[in-house]
C-alpha atoms as a PDB file:
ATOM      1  CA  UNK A   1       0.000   0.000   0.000  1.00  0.00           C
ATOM      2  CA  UNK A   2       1.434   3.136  -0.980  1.00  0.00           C
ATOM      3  CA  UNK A   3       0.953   6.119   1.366  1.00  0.00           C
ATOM      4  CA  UNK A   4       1.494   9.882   0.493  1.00  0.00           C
ATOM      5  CA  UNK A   5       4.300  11.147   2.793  1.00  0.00           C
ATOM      6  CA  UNK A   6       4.664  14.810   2.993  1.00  0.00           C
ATOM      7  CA  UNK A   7       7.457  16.050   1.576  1.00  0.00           C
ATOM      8  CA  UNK A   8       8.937  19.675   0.342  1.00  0.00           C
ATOM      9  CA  UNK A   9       6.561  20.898  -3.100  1.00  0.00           C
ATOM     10  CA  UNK A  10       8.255  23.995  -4.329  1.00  0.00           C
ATOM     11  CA  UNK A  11       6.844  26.803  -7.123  1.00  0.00           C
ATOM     12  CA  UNK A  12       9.055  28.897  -9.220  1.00  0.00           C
ATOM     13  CA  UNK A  13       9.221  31.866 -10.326  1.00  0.00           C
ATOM     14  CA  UNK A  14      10.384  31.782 -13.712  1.00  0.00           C
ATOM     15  CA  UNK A  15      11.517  34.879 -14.206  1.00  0.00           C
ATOM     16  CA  UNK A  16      14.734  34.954 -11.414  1.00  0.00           C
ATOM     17  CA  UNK A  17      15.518  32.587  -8.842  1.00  0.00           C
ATOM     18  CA  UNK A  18      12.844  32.766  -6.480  1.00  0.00           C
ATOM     19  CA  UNK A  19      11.036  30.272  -4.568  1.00  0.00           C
ATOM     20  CA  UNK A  20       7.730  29.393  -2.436  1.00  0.00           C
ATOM     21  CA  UNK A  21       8.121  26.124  -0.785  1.00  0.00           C
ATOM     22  CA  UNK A  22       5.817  24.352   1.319  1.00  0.00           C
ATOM     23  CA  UNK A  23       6.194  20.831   3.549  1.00  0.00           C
ATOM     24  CA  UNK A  24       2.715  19.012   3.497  1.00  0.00           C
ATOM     25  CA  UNK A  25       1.235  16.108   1.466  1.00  0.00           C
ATOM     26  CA  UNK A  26       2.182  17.211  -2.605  1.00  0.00           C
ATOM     27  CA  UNK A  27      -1.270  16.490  -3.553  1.00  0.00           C
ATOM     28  CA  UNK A  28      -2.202  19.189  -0.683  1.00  0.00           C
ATOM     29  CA  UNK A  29       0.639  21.266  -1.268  1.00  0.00           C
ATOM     30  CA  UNK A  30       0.209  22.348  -4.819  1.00  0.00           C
ATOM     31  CA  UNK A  31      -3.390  23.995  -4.651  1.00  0.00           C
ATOM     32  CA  UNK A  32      -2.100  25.474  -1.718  1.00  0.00           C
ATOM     33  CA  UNK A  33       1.092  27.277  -3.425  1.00  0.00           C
ATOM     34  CA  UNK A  34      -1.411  28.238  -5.922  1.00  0.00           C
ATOM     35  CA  UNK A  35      -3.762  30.077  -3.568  1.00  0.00           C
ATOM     36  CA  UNK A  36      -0.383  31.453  -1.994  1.00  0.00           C
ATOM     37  CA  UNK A  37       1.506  32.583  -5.134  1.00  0.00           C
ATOM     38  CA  UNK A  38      -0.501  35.618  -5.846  1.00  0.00           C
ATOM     39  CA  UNK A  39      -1.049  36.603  -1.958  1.00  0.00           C
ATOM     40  CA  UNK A  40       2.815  37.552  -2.356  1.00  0.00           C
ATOM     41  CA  UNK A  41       2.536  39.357  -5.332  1.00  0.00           C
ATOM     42  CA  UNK A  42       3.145  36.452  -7.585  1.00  0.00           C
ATOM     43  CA  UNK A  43       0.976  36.388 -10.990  1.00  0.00           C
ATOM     44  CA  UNK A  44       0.419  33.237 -12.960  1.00  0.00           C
ATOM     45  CA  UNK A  45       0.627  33.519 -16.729  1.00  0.00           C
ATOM     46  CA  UNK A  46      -1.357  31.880 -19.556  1.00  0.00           C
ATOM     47  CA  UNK A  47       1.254  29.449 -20.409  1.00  0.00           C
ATOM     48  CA  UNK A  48       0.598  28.411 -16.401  1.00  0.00           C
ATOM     49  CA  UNK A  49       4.724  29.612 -15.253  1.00  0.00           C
ATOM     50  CA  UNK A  50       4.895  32.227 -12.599  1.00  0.00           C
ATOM     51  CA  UNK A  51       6.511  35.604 -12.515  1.00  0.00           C
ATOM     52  CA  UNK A  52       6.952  36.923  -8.714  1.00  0.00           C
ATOM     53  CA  UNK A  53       5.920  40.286  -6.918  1.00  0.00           C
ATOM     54  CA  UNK A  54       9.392  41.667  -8.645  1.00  0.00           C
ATOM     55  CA  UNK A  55       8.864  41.043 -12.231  1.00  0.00           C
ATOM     56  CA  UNK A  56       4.868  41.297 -12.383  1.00  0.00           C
ATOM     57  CA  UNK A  57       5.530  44.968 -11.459  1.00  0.00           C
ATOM     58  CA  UNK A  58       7.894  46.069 -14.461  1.00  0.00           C
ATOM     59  CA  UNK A  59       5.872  43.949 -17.078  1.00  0.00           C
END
C-alpha cells in the first residue's frame, strides 16, 4: 500500500531565482502554493509559469 508522505513541493518563479516552498502532502501542497503565489505578489501567466511580486511589477 502506498501512502502519500509529505514532503517539500516547491513553485518557481520563472523569471529569477525565487522560490515558495511548502512541507505538506504534494497532492495538498500544490493547490495550496497556488492560492499562496498571488497573496505575495506572484501572478500566474497563460502558459501556467509564474513571474513573482518583482517582475509582475515592471511587465
Amino acid at each position: 500500500m502506498s501512502e502519500e508522505l509529505p514532503r517539500f513541493v516547491y513553485l518557481r518563479a520563472t523569471c529569477c531565482d525565487q522560490w515558495l516552498a511548502l512541507f505538506d502532502l504534494p497532492s495538498q501542497a500544490e493547490p495550496k502554493l497556488a492560492d499562496l503565489a498571488p497573496s505575495r505578489g506572484w501572478e500566474q501567466q497563460d502558459d501556467g509559469t509564474w513571474l513573482c511580486d518583482e517582475h509582475t511589477a515592471t511587465k
